[in-house]
PDB file of C-alpha atoms in Angstrom:
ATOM      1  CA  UNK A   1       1.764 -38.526 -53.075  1.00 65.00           C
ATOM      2  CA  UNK A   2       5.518 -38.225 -52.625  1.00 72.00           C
ATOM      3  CA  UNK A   3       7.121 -38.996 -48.908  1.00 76.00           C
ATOM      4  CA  UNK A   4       7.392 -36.393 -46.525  1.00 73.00           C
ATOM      5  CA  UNK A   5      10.844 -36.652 -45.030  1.00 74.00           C
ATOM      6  CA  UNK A   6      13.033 -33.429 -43.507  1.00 77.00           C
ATOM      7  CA  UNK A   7      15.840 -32.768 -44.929  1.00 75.00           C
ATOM      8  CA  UNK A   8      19.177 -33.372 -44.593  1.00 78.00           C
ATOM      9  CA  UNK A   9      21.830 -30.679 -45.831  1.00 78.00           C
ATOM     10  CA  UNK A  10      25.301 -31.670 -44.209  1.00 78.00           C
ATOM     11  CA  UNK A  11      26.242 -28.561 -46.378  1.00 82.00           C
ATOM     12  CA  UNK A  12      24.211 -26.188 -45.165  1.00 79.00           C
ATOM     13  CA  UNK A  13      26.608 -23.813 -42.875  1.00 81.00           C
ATOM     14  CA  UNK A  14      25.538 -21.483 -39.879  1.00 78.00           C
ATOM     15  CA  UNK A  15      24.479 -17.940 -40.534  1.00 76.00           C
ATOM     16  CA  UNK A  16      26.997 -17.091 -37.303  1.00 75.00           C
ATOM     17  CA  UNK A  17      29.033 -19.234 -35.392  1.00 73.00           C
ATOM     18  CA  UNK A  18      27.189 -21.684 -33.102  1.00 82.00           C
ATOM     19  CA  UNK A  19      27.826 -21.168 -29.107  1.00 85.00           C
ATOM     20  CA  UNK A  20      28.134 -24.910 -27.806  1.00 82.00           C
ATOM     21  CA  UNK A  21      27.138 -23.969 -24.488  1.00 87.00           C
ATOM     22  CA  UNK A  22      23.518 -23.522 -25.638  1.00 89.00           C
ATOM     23  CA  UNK A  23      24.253 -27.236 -26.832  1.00 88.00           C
ATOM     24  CA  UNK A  24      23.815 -28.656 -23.157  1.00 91.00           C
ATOM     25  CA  UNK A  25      20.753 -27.778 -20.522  1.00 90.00           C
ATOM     26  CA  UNK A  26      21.161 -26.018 -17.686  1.00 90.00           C
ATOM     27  CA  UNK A  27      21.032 -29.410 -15.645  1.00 89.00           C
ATOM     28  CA  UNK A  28      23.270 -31.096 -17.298  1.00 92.00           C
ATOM     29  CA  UNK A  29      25.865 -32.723 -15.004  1.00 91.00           C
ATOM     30  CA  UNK A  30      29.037 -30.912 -16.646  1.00 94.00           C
ATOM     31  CA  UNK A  31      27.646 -27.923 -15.339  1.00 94.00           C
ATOM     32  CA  UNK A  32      28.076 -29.103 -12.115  1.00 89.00           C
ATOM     33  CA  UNK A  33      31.295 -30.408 -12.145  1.00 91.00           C
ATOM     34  CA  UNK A  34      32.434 -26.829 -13.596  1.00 94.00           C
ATOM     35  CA  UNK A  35      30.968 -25.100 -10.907  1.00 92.00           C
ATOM     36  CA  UNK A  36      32.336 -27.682  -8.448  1.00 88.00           C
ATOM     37  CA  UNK A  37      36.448 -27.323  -9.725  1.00 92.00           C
ATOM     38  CA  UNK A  38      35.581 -23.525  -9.248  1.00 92.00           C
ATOM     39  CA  UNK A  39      34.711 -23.889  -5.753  1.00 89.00           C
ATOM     40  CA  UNK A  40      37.631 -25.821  -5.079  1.00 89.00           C
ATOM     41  CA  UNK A  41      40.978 -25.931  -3.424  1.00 89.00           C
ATOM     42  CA  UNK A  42      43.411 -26.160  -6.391  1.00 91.00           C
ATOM     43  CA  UNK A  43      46.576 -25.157  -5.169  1.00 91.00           C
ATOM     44  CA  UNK A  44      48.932 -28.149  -4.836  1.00 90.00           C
ATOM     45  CA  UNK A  45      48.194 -28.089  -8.603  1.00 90.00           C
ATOM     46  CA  UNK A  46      49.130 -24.490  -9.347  1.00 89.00           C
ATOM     47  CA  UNK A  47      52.073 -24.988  -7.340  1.00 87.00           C
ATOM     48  CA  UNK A  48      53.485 -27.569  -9.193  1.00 85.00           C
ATOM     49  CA  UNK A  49      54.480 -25.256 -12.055  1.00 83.00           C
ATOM     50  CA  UNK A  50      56.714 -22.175 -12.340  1.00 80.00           C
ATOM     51  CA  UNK A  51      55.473 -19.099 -11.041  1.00 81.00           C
ATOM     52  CA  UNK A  52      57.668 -17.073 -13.083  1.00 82.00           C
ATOM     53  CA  UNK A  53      55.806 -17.733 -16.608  1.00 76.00           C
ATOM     54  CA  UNK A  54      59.104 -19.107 -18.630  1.00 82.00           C
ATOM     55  CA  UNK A  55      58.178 -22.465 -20.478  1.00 80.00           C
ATOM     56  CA  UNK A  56      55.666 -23.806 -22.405  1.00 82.00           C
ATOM     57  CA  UNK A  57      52.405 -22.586 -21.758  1.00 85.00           C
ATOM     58  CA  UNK A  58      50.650 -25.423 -19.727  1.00 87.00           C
ATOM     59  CA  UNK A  59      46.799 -26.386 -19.984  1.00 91.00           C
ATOM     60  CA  UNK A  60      44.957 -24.376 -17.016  1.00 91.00           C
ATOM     61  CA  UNK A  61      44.975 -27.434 -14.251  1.00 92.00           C
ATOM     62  CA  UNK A  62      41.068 -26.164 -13.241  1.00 94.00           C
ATOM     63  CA  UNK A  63      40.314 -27.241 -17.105  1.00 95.00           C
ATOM     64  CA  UNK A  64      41.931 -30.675 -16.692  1.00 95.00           C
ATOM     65  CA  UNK A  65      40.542 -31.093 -13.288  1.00 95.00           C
ATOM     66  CA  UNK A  66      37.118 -30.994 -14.368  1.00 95.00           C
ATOM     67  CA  UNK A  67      37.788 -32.885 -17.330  1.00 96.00           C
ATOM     68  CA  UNK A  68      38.827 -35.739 -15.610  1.00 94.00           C
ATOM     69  CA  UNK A  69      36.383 -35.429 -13.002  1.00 92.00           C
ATOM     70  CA  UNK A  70      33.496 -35.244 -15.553  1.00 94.00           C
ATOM     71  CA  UNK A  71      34.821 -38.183 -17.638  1.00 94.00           C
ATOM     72  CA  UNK A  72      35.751 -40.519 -14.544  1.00 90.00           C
ATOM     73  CA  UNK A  73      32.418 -40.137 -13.187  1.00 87.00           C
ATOM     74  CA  UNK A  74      31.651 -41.136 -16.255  1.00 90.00           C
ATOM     75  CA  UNK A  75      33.228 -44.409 -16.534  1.00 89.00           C
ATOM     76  CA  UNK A  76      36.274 -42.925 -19.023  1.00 92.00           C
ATOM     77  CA  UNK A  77      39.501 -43.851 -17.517  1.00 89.00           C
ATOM     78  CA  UNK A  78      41.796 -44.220 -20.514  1.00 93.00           C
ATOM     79  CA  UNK A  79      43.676 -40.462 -21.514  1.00 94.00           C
ATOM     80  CA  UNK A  80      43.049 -41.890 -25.627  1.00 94.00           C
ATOM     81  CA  UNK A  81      39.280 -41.980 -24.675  1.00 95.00           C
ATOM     82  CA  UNK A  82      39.245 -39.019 -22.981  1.00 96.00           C
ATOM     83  CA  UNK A  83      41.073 -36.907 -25.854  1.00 95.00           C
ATOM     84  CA  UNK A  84      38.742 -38.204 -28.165  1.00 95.00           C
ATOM     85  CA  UNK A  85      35.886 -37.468 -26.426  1.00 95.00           C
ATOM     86  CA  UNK A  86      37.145 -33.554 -26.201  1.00 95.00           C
ATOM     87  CA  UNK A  87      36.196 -33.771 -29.907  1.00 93.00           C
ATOM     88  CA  UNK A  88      33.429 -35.942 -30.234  1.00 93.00           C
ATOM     89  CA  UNK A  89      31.004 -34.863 -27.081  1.00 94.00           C
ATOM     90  CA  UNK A  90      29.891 -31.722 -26.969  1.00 94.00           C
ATOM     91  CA  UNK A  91      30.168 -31.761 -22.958  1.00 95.00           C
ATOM     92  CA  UNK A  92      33.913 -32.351 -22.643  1.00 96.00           C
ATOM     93  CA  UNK A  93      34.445 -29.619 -25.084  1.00 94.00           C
ATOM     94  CA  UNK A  94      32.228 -27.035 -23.456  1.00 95.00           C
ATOM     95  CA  UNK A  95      33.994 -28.389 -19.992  1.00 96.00           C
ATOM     96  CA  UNK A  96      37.703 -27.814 -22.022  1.00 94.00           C
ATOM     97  CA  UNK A  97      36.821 -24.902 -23.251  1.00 92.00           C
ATOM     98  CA  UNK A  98      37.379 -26.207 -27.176  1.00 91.00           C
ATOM     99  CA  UNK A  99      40.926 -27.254 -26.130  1.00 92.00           C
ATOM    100  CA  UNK A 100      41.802 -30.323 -27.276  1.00 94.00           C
ATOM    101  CA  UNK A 101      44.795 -31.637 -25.099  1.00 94.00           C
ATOM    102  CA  UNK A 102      46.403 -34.910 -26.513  1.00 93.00           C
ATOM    103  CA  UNK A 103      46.265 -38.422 -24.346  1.00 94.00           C
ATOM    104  CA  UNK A 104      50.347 -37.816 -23.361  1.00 93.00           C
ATOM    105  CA  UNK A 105      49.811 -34.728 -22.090  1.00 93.00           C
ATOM    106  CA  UNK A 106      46.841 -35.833 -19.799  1.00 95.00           C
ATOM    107  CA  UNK A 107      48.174 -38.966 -18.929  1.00 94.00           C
ATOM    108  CA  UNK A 108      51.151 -37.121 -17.824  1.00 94.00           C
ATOM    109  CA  UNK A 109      49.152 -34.458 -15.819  1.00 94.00           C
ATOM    110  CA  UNK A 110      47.664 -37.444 -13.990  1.00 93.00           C
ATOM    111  CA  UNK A 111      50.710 -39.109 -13.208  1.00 92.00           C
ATOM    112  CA  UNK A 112      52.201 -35.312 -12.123  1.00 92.00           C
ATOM    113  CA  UNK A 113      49.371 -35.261  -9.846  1.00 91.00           C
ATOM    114  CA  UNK A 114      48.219 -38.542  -8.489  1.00 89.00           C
ATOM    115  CA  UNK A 115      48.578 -37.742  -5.195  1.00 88.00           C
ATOM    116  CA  UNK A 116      46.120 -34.172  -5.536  1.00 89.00           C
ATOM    117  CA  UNK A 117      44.067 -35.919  -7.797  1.00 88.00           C
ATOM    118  CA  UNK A 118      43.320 -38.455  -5.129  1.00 83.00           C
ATOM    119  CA  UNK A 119      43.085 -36.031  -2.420  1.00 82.00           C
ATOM    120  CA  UNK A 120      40.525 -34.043  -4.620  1.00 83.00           C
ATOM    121  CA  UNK A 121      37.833 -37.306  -3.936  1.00 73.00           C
ATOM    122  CA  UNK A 122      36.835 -36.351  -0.159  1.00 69.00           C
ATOM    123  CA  UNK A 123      36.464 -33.198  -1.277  1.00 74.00           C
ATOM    124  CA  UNK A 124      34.149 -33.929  -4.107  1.00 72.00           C
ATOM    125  CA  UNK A 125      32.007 -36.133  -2.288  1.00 69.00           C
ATOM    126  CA  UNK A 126      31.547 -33.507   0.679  1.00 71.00           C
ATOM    127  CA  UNK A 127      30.315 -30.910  -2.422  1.00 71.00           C
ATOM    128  CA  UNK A 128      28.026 -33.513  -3.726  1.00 68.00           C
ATOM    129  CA  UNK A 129      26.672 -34.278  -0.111  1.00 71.00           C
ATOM    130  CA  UNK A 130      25.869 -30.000   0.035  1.00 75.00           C
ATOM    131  CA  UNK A 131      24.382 -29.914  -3.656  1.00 71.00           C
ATOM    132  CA  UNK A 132      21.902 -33.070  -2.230  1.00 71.00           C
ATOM    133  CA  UNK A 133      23.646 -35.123  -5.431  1.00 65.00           C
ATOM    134  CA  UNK A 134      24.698 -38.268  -2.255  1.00 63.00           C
ATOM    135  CA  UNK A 135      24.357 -38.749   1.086  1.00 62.00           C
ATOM    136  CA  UNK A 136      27.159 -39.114   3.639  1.00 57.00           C
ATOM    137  CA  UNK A 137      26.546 -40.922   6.868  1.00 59.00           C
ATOM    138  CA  UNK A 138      27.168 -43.518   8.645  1.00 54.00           C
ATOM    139  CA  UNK A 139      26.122 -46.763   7.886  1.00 51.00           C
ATOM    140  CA  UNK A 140      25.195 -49.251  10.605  1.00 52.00           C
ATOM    141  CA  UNK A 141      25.122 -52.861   9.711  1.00 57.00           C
ATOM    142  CA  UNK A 142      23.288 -56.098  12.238  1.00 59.00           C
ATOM    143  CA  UNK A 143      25.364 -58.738  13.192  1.00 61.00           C
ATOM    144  CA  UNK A 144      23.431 -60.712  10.699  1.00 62.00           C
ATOM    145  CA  UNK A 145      26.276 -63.475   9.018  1.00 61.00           C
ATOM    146  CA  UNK A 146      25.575 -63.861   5.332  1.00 59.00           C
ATOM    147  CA  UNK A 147      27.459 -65.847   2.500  1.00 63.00           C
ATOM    148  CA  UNK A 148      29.346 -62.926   0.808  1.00 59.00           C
ATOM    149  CA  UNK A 149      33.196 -62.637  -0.185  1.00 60.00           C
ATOM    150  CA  UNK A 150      33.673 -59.257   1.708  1.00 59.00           C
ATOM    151  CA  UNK A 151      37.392 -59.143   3.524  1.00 63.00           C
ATOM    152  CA  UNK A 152      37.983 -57.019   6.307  1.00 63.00           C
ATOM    153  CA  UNK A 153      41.136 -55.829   4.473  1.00 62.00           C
ATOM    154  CA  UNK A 154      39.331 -54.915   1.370  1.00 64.00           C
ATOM    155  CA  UNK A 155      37.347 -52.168   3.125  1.00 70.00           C
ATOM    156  CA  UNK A 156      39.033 -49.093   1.303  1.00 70.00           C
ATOM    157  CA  UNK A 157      38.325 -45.375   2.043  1.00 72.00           C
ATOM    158  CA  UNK A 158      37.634 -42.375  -0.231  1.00 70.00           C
ATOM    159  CA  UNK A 159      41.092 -41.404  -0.688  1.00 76.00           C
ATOM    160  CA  UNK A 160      42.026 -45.383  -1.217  1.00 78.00           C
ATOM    161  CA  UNK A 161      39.225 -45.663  -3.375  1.00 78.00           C
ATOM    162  CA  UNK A 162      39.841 -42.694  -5.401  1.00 78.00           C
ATOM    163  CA  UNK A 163      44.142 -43.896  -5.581  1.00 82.00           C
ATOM    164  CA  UNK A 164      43.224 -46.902  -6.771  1.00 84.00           C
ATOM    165  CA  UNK A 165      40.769 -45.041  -9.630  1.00 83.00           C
ATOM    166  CA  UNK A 166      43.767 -42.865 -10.433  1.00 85.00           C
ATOM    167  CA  UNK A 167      46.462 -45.429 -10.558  1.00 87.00           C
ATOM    168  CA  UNK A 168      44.319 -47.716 -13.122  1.00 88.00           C
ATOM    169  CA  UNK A 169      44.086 -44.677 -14.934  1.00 86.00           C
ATOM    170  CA  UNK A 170      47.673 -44.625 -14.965  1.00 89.00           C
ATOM    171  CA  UNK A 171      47.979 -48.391 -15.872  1.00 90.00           C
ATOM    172  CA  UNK A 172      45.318 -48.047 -18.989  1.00 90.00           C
ATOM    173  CA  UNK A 173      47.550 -45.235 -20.300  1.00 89.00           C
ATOM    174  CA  UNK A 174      50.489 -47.133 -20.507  1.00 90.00           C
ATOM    175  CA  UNK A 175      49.065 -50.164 -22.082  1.00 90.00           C
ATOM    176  CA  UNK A 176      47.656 -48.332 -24.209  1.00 89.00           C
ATOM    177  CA  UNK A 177      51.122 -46.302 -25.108  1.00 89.00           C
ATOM    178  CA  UNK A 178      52.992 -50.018 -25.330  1.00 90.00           C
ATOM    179  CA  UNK A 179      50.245 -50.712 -27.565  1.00 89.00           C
ATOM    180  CA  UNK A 180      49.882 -47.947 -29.810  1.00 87.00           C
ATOM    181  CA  UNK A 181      52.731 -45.684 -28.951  1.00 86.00           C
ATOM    182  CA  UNK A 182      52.196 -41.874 -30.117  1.00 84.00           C
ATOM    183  CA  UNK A 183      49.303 -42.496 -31.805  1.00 83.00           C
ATOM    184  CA  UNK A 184      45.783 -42.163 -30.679  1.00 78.00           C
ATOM    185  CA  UNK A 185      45.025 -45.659 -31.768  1.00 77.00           C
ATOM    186  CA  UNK A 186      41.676 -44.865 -33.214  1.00 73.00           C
ATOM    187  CA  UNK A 187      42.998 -43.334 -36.927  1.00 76.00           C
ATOM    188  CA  UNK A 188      42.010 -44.742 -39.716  1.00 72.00           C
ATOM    189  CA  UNK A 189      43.741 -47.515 -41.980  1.00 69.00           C
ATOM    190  CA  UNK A 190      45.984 -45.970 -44.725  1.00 73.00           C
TER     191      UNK A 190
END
């Protein structure tokens, strides 16, 4: 009796055009962060560009918002990574609406707005506290001493926290640009 195996026809085509969206469940955590950018305060992003329309058309900055909200809370923090994953994972594309903006022009959109970016984080976590995704509180602590290497002037706060997040974005990028310059640094060898 011969093997029973399915197949596998990486030429068979789609009958009509497949809708990605039906690619990801309802609960699926990019979901959430679309439906958190669209609940937020994005102006001191739209204000940083013209209001009169001349130029370049510019990425929409709710689609880069949530882009780098869904792939820093994913542990992504290099604009190469994150470009490549607008191809490769089917949840960055759905969030980017098939756009596929290169690593300069995010890097550069983070470095435009570092300071919104960071000022985005208290936000965030207040949403997440409503949506029952974390808890804020406060957190008391005994006078217990314990061996640790905690610092007093290490405590940081979201907005310090989420500066510090966006300026080692900025620092990957440019390694990586010294690095690899205009490429993507993933192509393959001639």
């Amino acid at each position: 009796m011969p093997q029973n195996f399915r197949s596998c026809d990486r030429e068979q085509s789609f009958l009509l055009p497949p809708d990605p969206r039906e690619w990801l469940p309802e609960e699926h955590f990019a979901w959430f962060v679309i439906d958190t950018v669209a609940v937020m305060n994005l102006d001191p992003f739209y204000g940083a560009y013209r209001a009169d329309g001349h130029g370049r058309a510019a990425y929409e900055p709710s689609v880069l918002v949530a882009l780098l909200l869904y792939c820093w809370s994913r542990g992504v923090r290099s604009s190469r990574r994150i470009e490549r994953a607008c191809v490769e994972d089917v949840a960055c594309r759905v969030i980017a609406a098939h756009q596929q903006p290169d690593h300069a022009t995010i890097a550069r959109f983070v470095e435009r707005h570092e300071r919104a970016l960071a000022g985005l984080f208290g936000e965030v976590l207040w949403l997440c506290a409503d949506a029952g995704l974390a808890s804020v509180g406060v957190l008391a602590v005994d006078g217990t001493k314990v061996a640790a290497s905690a610092n007093r002037d290490r405590t940081m706060d979201y907005e310090q926290i989420a500066r510090e997040i966006v300026e080692r974005q900025i620092q990957t990028d440019r390694a990586e640009t010294a690095e690899h310059g205009e490429r993507r640094g993933d192509e393959l060898p001639e």
